[in-house]
Amino acid sequence: EPEVTQTPSHQVTQMGQEVILRCVPISNHLYFYWYRQILGQKVEFLVSFYNNEISEKSEIFDDQFSVERPDGSNFTLKIRSTKLEDSAMYFCASLEGKTREQYFGPGTRLTVT
Amino acid sequence: GEDVEQSLFLSVREGDSSVINCTYTDSSSTYLYWYKQEPGAGLQLLTYIFSNMDMKQDQRLTVLLNKKDKHLSLRIADTQTGDSAIYFCAESFGNEKLTFGTGTRLTIIP
């Protein structure tokens, strides 16, 4: 069964460093998303991406964040200069468009020290 | 604005039915979802319902939607130990973002 994959599963970085979180959405899906979940809290929307551009972003998604779909399969989230409060689980999701089933990857746990 | 609320905890005896409740504020939601999150894992889509439906059944899962009261519930029949997890309800407007509830931690009592 097709699934969304994410790498790495765990990333530890120092404050101020850049990180890139990678996702491979399901191959025939057209809509892509990033969410984050701070430990013990609800899942929060960051950004959605369709037709090679951002379709919506939240207040969390400030100038430190960017997304890219560099080729036909990968979807990346870059945090330019990480802060302690960026520590969270980051989930990628994708949706085909014909159905309303948004599938999530297993997540990348980002720890900023 | 969008706000989705759930009770934080629910304990159920093995073999009984579990009912997890959710309320939402935005009446223009078009789809309502239930996701399951096991410890340390991602979000597994369980089921979803279109806002013009009242009920949807899928094996042991039954979703009930009361659009007038903006109330969504998930019933799990014959609850098993493998059902222990956090259950999130979420709402969306088609292909747009999901807005999640706070999550309900379901604990199964043997």
PDB file of C-alpha atoms in Angstrom:
ATOM      1  CA  GLU A   1       0.000   0.000   0.000  1.00  0.00           C
ATOM      2  CA  PRO A   2       1.439   3.429  -0.916  1.00  0.00           C
ATOM      3  CA  GLU A   3       2.554   5.540   2.011  1.00  0.00           C
ATOM      4  CA  VAL A   4       4.112   8.879   2.838  1.00  0.00           C
ATOM      5  CA  THR A   5       7.719   8.557   3.982  1.00  0.00           C
ATOM      6  CA  GLN A   6       9.850  11.030   5.912  1.00  0.00           C
ATOM      7  CA  THR A   7      13.551  11.316   6.663  1.00  0.00           C
ATOM      8  CA  PRO A   8      15.262  11.518   9.021  1.00  0.00           C
ATOM      9  CA  SER A   9      13.159  10.013  11.792  1.00  0.00           C
ATOM     10  CA  HIS A  10      15.064  12.075  14.371  1.00  0.00           C
ATOM     11  CA  GLN A  11      17.196  15.173  13.868  1.00  0.00           C
ATOM     12  CA  VAL A  12      19.191  16.888  16.585  1.00  0.00           C
ATOM     13  CA  THR A  13      20.558  20.322  15.792  1.00  0.00           C
ATOM     14  CA  GLN A  14      22.021  23.316  17.572  1.00  0.00           C
ATOM     15  CA  MET A  15      20.152  26.578  17.864  1.00  0.00           C
ATOM     16  CA  GLY A  16      20.818  28.808  14.872  1.00  0.00           C
ATOM     17  CA  GLN A  17      21.558  25.952  12.490  1.00  0.00           C
ATOM     18  CA  GLU A  18      19.612  25.237   9.319  1.00  0.00           C
ATOM     19  CA  VAL A  19      17.687  21.986   8.972  1.00  0.00           C
ATOM     20  CA  ILE A  20      15.959  20.366   6.034  1.00  0.00           C
ATOM     21  CA  LEU A  21      13.233  17.836   6.663  1.00  0.00           C
ATOM     22  CA  ARG A  22      12.405  15.567   3.768  1.00  0.00           C
ATOM     23  CA  CYS A  23       9.212  13.918   2.672  1.00  0.00           C
ATOM     24  CA  VAL A  24       8.203  11.675  -0.194  1.00  0.00           C
ATOM     25  CA  PRO A  25       4.435  12.004  -0.685  1.00  0.00           C
ATOM     26  CA  ILE A  26       2.292   9.315  -2.282  1.00  0.00           C
ATOM     27  CA  SER A  27       3.119   9.346  -5.975  1.00  0.00           C
ATOM     28  CA  ASN A  28      -0.198  10.365  -7.571  1.00  0.00           C
ATOM     29  CA  HIS A  29      -1.069  12.943  -4.908  1.00  0.00           C
ATOM     30  CA  LEU A  30      -1.307  16.612  -5.811  1.00  0.00           C
ATOM     31  CA  TYR A  31      -1.660  18.428  -2.472  1.00  0.00           C
ATOM     32  CA  PHE A  32       1.099  18.486   0.121  1.00  0.00           C
ATOM     33  CA  TYR A  33       1.178  19.702   3.704  1.00  0.00           C
ATOM     34  CA  TRP A  34       3.451  20.183   6.692  1.00  0.00           C
ATOM     35  CA  TYR A  35       2.157  20.072  10.261  1.00  0.00           C
ATOM     36  CA  ARG A  36       3.937  20.086  13.579  1.00  0.00           C
ATOM     37  CA  GLN A  37       3.142  18.720  17.018  1.00  0.00           C
ATOM     38  CA  ILE A  38       4.948  20.079  20.044  1.00  0.00           C
ATOM     39  CA  LEU A  39       5.224  17.376  22.697  1.00  0.00           C
ATOM     40  CA  GLY A  40       1.892  16.838  24.433  1.00  0.00           C
ATOM     41  CA  GLN A  41       0.050  19.388  22.311  1.00  0.00           C
ATOM     42  CA  LYS A  42      -2.295  19.300  19.343  1.00  0.00           C
ATOM     43  CA  VAL A  43      -1.215  18.962  15.735  1.00  0.00           C
ATOM     44  CA  GLU A  44      -0.840  22.390  14.109  1.00  0.00           C
ATOM     45  CA  PHE A  45      -0.962  23.266  10.434  1.00  0.00           C
ATOM     46  CA  LEU A  46       2.110  24.962   8.975  1.00  0.00           C
ATOM     47  CA  VAL A  47       1.734  25.150   5.205  1.00  0.00           C
ATOM     48  CA  SER A  48      -0.015  23.662   2.205  1.00  0.00           C
ATOM     49  CA  PHE A  49       1.434  23.357  -1.298  1.00  0.00           C
ATOM     50  CA  TYR A  50      -0.271  22.775  -4.628  1.00  0.00           C
ATOM     51  CA  ASN A  51       0.743  23.242  -8.234  1.00  0.00           C
ATOM     52  CA  ASN A  52       4.288  24.192  -7.230  1.00  0.00           C
ATOM     53  CA  GLU A  53       3.328  26.999  -4.933  1.00  0.00           C
ATOM     54  CA  ILE A  54       2.214  27.662  -1.382  1.00  0.00           C
ATOM     55  CA  SER A  55      -1.588  27.716  -1.209  1.00  0.00           C
ATOM     56  CA  GLU A  56      -1.921  28.570   2.478  1.00  0.00           C
ATOM     57  CA  LYS A  57       0.370  29.129   5.463  1.00  0.00           C
ATOM     58  CA  SER A  58      -0.188  29.651   9.160  1.00  0.00           C
ATOM     59  CA  GLU A  59       1.176  32.346  11.455  1.00  0.00           C
ATOM     60  CA  ILE A  60       3.805  29.846  12.612  1.00  0.00           C
ATOM     61  CA  PHE A  61       5.219  29.645   9.082  1.00  0.00           C
ATOM     62  CA  ASP A  62       7.302  32.818   9.187  1.00  0.00           C
ATOM     63  CA  ASP A  63      10.311  33.876   7.111  1.00  0.00           C
ATOM     64  CA  GLN A  64      12.480  31.246   8.801  1.00  0.00           C
ATOM     65  CA  PHE A  65      10.493  28.497   7.084  1.00  0.00           C
ATOM     66  CA  SER A  66      10.396  27.540   3.418  1.00  0.00           C
ATOM     67  CA  VAL A  67       9.122  24.609   1.387  1.00  0.00           C
ATOM     68  CA  GLU A  68      10.253  23.207  -1.894  1.00  0.00           C
ATOM     69  CA  ARG A  69       9.396  20.429  -4.282  1.00  0.00           C
ATOM     70  CA  PRO A  70      12.784  20.134  -5.986  1.00  0.00           C
ATOM     71  CA  ASP A  71      11.852  17.187  -8.199  1.00  0.00           C
ATOM     72  CA  GLY A  72       8.826  15.048  -8.952  1.00  0.00           C
ATOM     73  CA  SER A  73       8.957  13.103  -5.706  1.00  0.00           C
ATOM     74  CA  ASN A  74      10.452  15.021  -2.778  1.00  0.00           C
ATOM     75  CA  PHE A  75       8.812  17.722  -0.677  1.00  0.00           C
ATOM     76  CA  THR A  76      11.063  19.511   1.794  1.00  0.00           C
ATOM     77  CA  LEU A  77      10.657  21.831   4.759  1.00  0.00           C
ATOM     78  CA  LYS A  78      13.608  24.063   5.557  1.00  0.00           C
ATOM     79  CA  ILE A  79      14.065  25.961   8.794  1.00  0.00           C
ATOM     80  CA  ARG A  80      16.745  28.556   8.211  1.00  0.00           C
ATOM     81  CA  SER A  81      17.889  29.339  11.734  1.00  0.00           C
ATOM     82  CA  THR A  82      16.401  26.992  14.305  1.00  0.00           C
ATOM     83  CA  LYS A  83      15.168  28.129  17.696  1.00  0.00           C
ATOM     84  CA  LEU A  84      14.610  26.073  20.844  1.00  0.00           C
ATOM     85  CA  GLU A  85      10.848  26.415  20.356  1.00  0.00           C
ATOM     86  CA  ASP A  86      11.083  24.717  16.952  1.00  0.00           C
ATOM     87  CA  SER A  87      11.599  21.416  18.778  1.00  0.00           C
ATOM     88  CA  ALA A  88       8.612  19.300  17.777  1.00  0.00           C
ATOM     89  CA  MET A  89       7.456  16.392  15.673  1.00  0.00           C
ATOM     90  CA  TYR A  90       7.032  17.498  12.059  1.00  0.00           C
ATOM     91  CA  PHE A  91       4.540  15.619   9.922  1.00  0.00           C
ATOM     92  CA  CYS A  92       4.244  15.674   6.171  1.00  0.00           C
ATOM     93  CA  ALA A  93       0.908  14.777   4.571  1.00  0.00           C
ATOM     94  CA  SER A  94      -0.429  14.395   1.062  1.00  0.00           C
ATOM     95  CA  LEU A  95      -3.821  14.229  -0.568  1.00  0.00           C
ATOM     96  CA  GLU A  96      -4.790  13.011  -4.004  1.00  0.00           C
ATOM     97  CA  GLY A  97      -7.521  15.530  -4.702  1.00  0.00           C
ATOM     98  CA  LYS A  98     -10.235  13.180  -5.930  1.00  0.00           C
ATOM     99  CA  THR A  99     -10.773  11.778  -2.450  1.00  0.00           C
ATOM    100  CA  ARG A 100     -10.525  13.744   0.777  1.00  0.00           C
ATOM    101  CA  GLU A 101      -8.134  11.308   2.423  1.00  0.00           C
ATOM    102  CA  GLN A 102      -5.124  13.137   3.753  1.00  0.00           C
ATOM    103  CA  TYR A 103      -2.364  10.647   4.589  1.00  0.00           C
ATOM    104  CA  PHE A 104       0.397  11.404   7.048  1.00  0.00           C
ATOM    105  CA  GLY A 105       4.000  10.295   7.202  1.00  0.00           C
ATOM    106  CA  PRO A 106       5.558   8.862  10.372  1.00  0.00           C
ATOM    107  CA  GLY A 107       7.070  12.213  11.315  1.00  0.00           C
ATOM    108  CA  THR A 108      10.517  13.663  11.985  1.00  0.00           C
ATOM    109  CA  ARG A 109      11.322  14.470  15.585  1.00  0.00           C
ATOM    110  CA  LEU A 110      13.347  17.690  15.604  1.00  0.00           C
ATOM    111  CA  THR A 111      15.303  18.469  18.759  1.00  0.00           C
ATOM    112  CA  VAL A 112      16.965  21.879  18.949  1.00  0.00           C
ATOM    113  CA  THR A 113      19.600  22.238  21.694  1.00  0.00           C
TER     114      THR A 113
ATOM    115  CA  GLY B   1     -12.494  31.143  13.825  1.00  0.00           C
ATOM    116  CA  GLU B   2     -11.854  27.430  13.866  1.00  0.00           C
ATOM    117  CA  ASP B   3     -11.757  25.592  17.157  1.00  0.00           C
ATOM    118  CA  VAL B   4     -12.074  21.876  17.751  1.00  0.00           C
ATOM    119  CA  GLU B   5     -12.499  20.522  21.279  1.00  0.00           C
ATOM    120  CA  GLN B   6     -12.271  17.033  22.761  1.00  0.00           C
ATOM    121  CA  SER B   7     -12.145  15.494  26.210  1.00  0.00           C
ATOM    122  CA  LEU B   8      -8.563  14.687  27.137  1.00  0.00           C
ATOM    123  CA  PHE B   9      -9.032  11.209  28.607  1.00  0.00           C
ATOM    124  CA  LEU B  10     -11.345   8.197  28.302  1.00  0.00           C
ATOM    125  CA  SER B  11     -11.031   4.824  30.033  1.00  0.00           C
ATOM    126  CA  VAL B  12     -13.038   1.838  28.808  1.00  0.00           C
ATOM    127  CA  ARG B  13     -13.172  -1.795  29.801  1.00  0.00           C
ATOM    128  CA  GLU B  14     -11.982  -4.292  27.196  1.00  0.00           C
ATOM    129  CA  GLY B  15     -14.946  -5.568  25.195  1.00  0.00           C
ATOM    130  CA  ASP B  16     -17.123  -2.512  25.908  1.00  0.00           C
ATOM    131  CA  SER B  17     -17.849   0.244  23.390  1.00  0.00           C
ATOM    132  CA  SER B  18     -15.823   3.450  23.442  1.00  0.00           C
ATOM    133  CA  VAL B  19     -17.422   6.739  22.471  1.00  0.00           C
ATOM    134  CA  ILE B  20     -15.092   9.644  21.780  1.00  0.00           C
ATOM    135  CA  ASN B  21     -16.699  13.049  21.376  1.00  0.00           C
ATOM    136  CA  CYS B  22     -15.679  16.187  19.540  1.00  0.00           C
ATOM    137  CA  THR B  23     -17.205  19.624  19.088  1.00  0.00           C
ATOM    138  CA  TYR B  24     -16.252  22.146  16.459  1.00  0.00           C
ATOM    139  CA  THR B  25     -17.186  25.772  15.934  1.00  0.00           C
ATOM    140  CA  ASP B  26     -16.964  26.390  12.203  1.00  0.00           C
ATOM    141  CA  SER B  27     -20.235  25.397  10.544  1.00  0.00           C
ATOM    142  CA  SER B  28     -18.722  25.727   7.066  1.00  0.00           C
ATOM    143  CA  SER B  29     -16.551  22.643   7.598  1.00  0.00           C
ATOM    144  CA  THR B  30     -17.145  20.243   4.764  1.00  0.00           C
ATOM    145  CA  TYR B  31     -15.285  17.162   6.003  1.00  0.00           C
ATOM    146  CA  LEU B  32     -14.720  15.801   9.491  1.00  0.00           C
ATOM    147  CA  TYR B  33     -12.073  13.208  10.248  1.00  0.00           C
ATOM    148  CA  TRP B  34     -10.873  10.820  12.903  1.00  0.00           C
ATOM    149  CA  TYR B  35      -7.184  10.002  13.195  1.00  0.00           C
ATOM    150  CA  LYS B  36      -5.461   7.555  15.558  1.00  0.00           C
ATOM    151  CA  GLN B  37      -1.982   8.152  16.997  1.00  0.00           C
ATOM    152  CA  GLU B  38      -0.193   5.337  18.792  1.00  0.00           C
ATOM    153  CA  PRO B  39       2.768   6.164  21.061  1.00  0.00           C
ATOM    154  CA  GLY B  40       5.710   7.518  19.079  1.00  0.00           C
ATOM    155  CA  ALA B  41       3.929   7.002  15.788  1.00  0.00           C
ATOM    156  CA  GLY B  42       2.355   9.095  13.068  1.00  0.00           C
ATOM    157  CA  LEU B  43      -1.305   9.848  12.412  1.00  0.00           C
ATOM    158  CA  GLN B  44      -3.364   7.033  10.967  1.00  0.00           C
ATOM    159  CA  LEU B  45      -6.519   8.026   9.101  1.00  0.00           C
ATOM    160  CA  LEU B  46      -9.402   5.987  10.505  1.00  0.00           C
ATOM    161  CA  THR B  47     -12.397   7.449   8.743  1.00  0.00           C
ATOM    162  CA  TYR B  48     -14.001  10.670   7.603  1.00  0.00           C
ATOM    163  CA  ILE B  49     -17.506  11.937   6.964  1.00  0.00           C
ATOM    164  CA  PHE B  50     -18.908  14.536   4.623  1.00  0.00           C
ATOM    165  CA  SER B  51     -20.841  17.232   6.412  1.00  0.00           C
ATOM    166  CA  ASN B  52     -24.155  16.402   4.719  1.00  0.00           C
ATOM    167  CA  MET B  53     -24.125  12.903   6.213  1.00  0.00           C
ATOM    168  CA  ASP B  54     -25.424  11.918   9.649  1.00  0.00           C
ATOM    169  CA  MET B  55     -23.672   8.610  10.084  1.00  0.00           C
ATOM    170  CA  LYS B  56     -20.962   6.442   8.631  1.00  0.00           C
ATOM    171  CA  GLN B  57     -20.122   2.885   9.654  1.00  0.00           C
ATOM    172  CA  ASP B  58     -16.923   1.010   8.870  1.00  0.00           C
ATOM    173  CA  GLN B  59     -16.521  -2.361  10.618  1.00  0.00           C
ATOM    174  CA  ARG B  60     -16.137  -1.616  14.347  1.00  0.00           C
ATOM    175  CA  LEU B  61     -16.188   2.150  13.828  1.00  0.00           C
ATOM    176  CA  THR B  62     -19.316   4.300  13.722  1.00  0.00           C
ATOM    177  CA  VAL B  63     -19.164   8.045  13.170  1.00  0.00           C
ATOM    178  CA  LEU B  64     -22.146  10.188  14.121  1.00  0.00           C
ATOM    179  CA  LEU B  65     -22.470  13.820  13.060  1.00  0.00           C
ATOM    180  CA  ASN B  66     -24.935  16.301  14.527  1.00  0.00           C
ATOM    181  CA  LYS B  67     -24.420  19.315  12.332  1.00  0.00           C
ATOM    182  CA  LYS B  68     -26.941  21.456  14.214  1.00  0.00           C
ATOM    183  CA  ASP B  69     -24.989  21.041  17.469  1.00  0.00           C
ATOM    184  CA  LYS B  70     -21.614  20.846  15.677  1.00  0.00           C
ATOM    185  CA  HIS B  71     -20.940  17.559  17.459  1.00  0.00           C
ATOM    186  CA  LEU B  72     -19.025  14.593  16.084  1.00  0.00           C
ATOM    187  CA  SER B  73     -18.521  11.246  17.776  1.00  0.00           C
ATOM    188  CA  LEU B  74     -16.553   8.079  17.121  1.00  0.00           C
ATOM    189  CA  ARG B  75     -17.850   4.823  18.538  1.00  0.00           C
ATOM    190  CA  ILE B  76     -15.504   1.834  18.673  1.00  0.00           C
ATOM    191  CA  ALA B  77     -17.385  -1.402  19.245  1.00  0.00           C
ATOM    192  CA  ASP B  78     -15.825  -4.283  21.221  1.00  0.00           C
ATOM    193  CA  THR B  79     -12.817  -2.203  22.295  1.00  0.00           C
ATOM    194  CA  GLN B  80      -9.525  -4.120  22.308  1.00  0.00           C
ATOM    195  CA  THR B  81      -6.134  -3.411  23.889  1.00  0.00           C
ATOM    196  CA  GLY B  82      -4.822  -2.484  20.426  1.00  0.00           C
ATOM    197  CA  ASP B  83      -7.250   0.416  20.389  1.00  0.00           C
ATOM    198  CA  SER B  84      -5.223   2.195  23.089  1.00  0.00           C
ATOM    199  CA  ALA B  85      -4.062   5.429  21.474  1.00  0.00           C
ATOM    200  CA  ILE B  86      -4.787   9.129  21.167  1.00  0.00           C
ATOM    201  CA  TYR B  87      -7.716   9.888  18.885  1.00  0.00           C
ATOM    202  CA  PHE B  88      -7.872  13.212  17.092  1.00  0.00           C
ATOM    203  CA  CYS B  89     -10.855  14.670  15.345  1.00  0.00           C
ATOM    204  CA  ALA B  90     -10.181  17.200  12.608  1.00  0.00           C
ATOM    205  CA  GLU B  91     -12.130  19.397  10.243  1.00  0.00           C
ATOM    206  CA  SER B  92     -11.363  20.720   6.778  1.00  0.00           C
ATOM    207  CA  PHE B  93     -12.851  22.520   3.821  1.00  0.00           C
ATOM    208  CA  GLY B  94     -12.074  20.203   0.941  1.00  0.00           C
ATOM    209  CA  ASN B  95      -8.443  20.103  -0.069  1.00  0.00           C
ATOM    210  CA  GLU B  96      -7.372  22.618   2.512  1.00  0.00           C
ATOM    211  CA  LYS B  97      -5.601  22.241   5.822  1.00  0.00           C
ATOM    212  CA  LEU B  98      -6.854  20.076   8.642  1.00  0.00           C
ATOM    213  CA  THR B  99      -7.652  21.741  11.962  1.00  0.00           C
ATOM    214  CA  PHE B 100      -7.156  19.237  14.752  1.00  0.00           C
ATOM    215  CA  GLY B 101      -8.734  18.841  18.137  1.00  0.00           C
ATOM    216  CA  THR B 102      -6.768  18.436  21.331  1.00  0.00           C
ATOM    217  CA  GLY B 103      -6.875  14.634  21.145  1.00  0.00           C
ATOM    218  CA  THR B 104      -8.493  12.070  23.489  1.00  0.00           C
ATOM    219  CA  ARG B 105      -6.260   9.486  25.121  1.00  0.00           C
ATOM    220  CA  LEU B 106      -8.145   6.176  25.176  1.00  0.00           C
ATOM    221  CA  THR B 107      -7.037   3.723  27.869  1.00  0.00           C
ATOM    222  CA  ILE B 108      -8.312   0.152  27.883  1.00  0.00           C
ATOM    223  CA  ILE B 109      -8.910  -1.493  31.237  1.00  0.00           C
ATOM    224  CA  PRO B 110      -8.373  -5.291  31.114  1.00  0.00           C
TER     225      PRO B 110
END
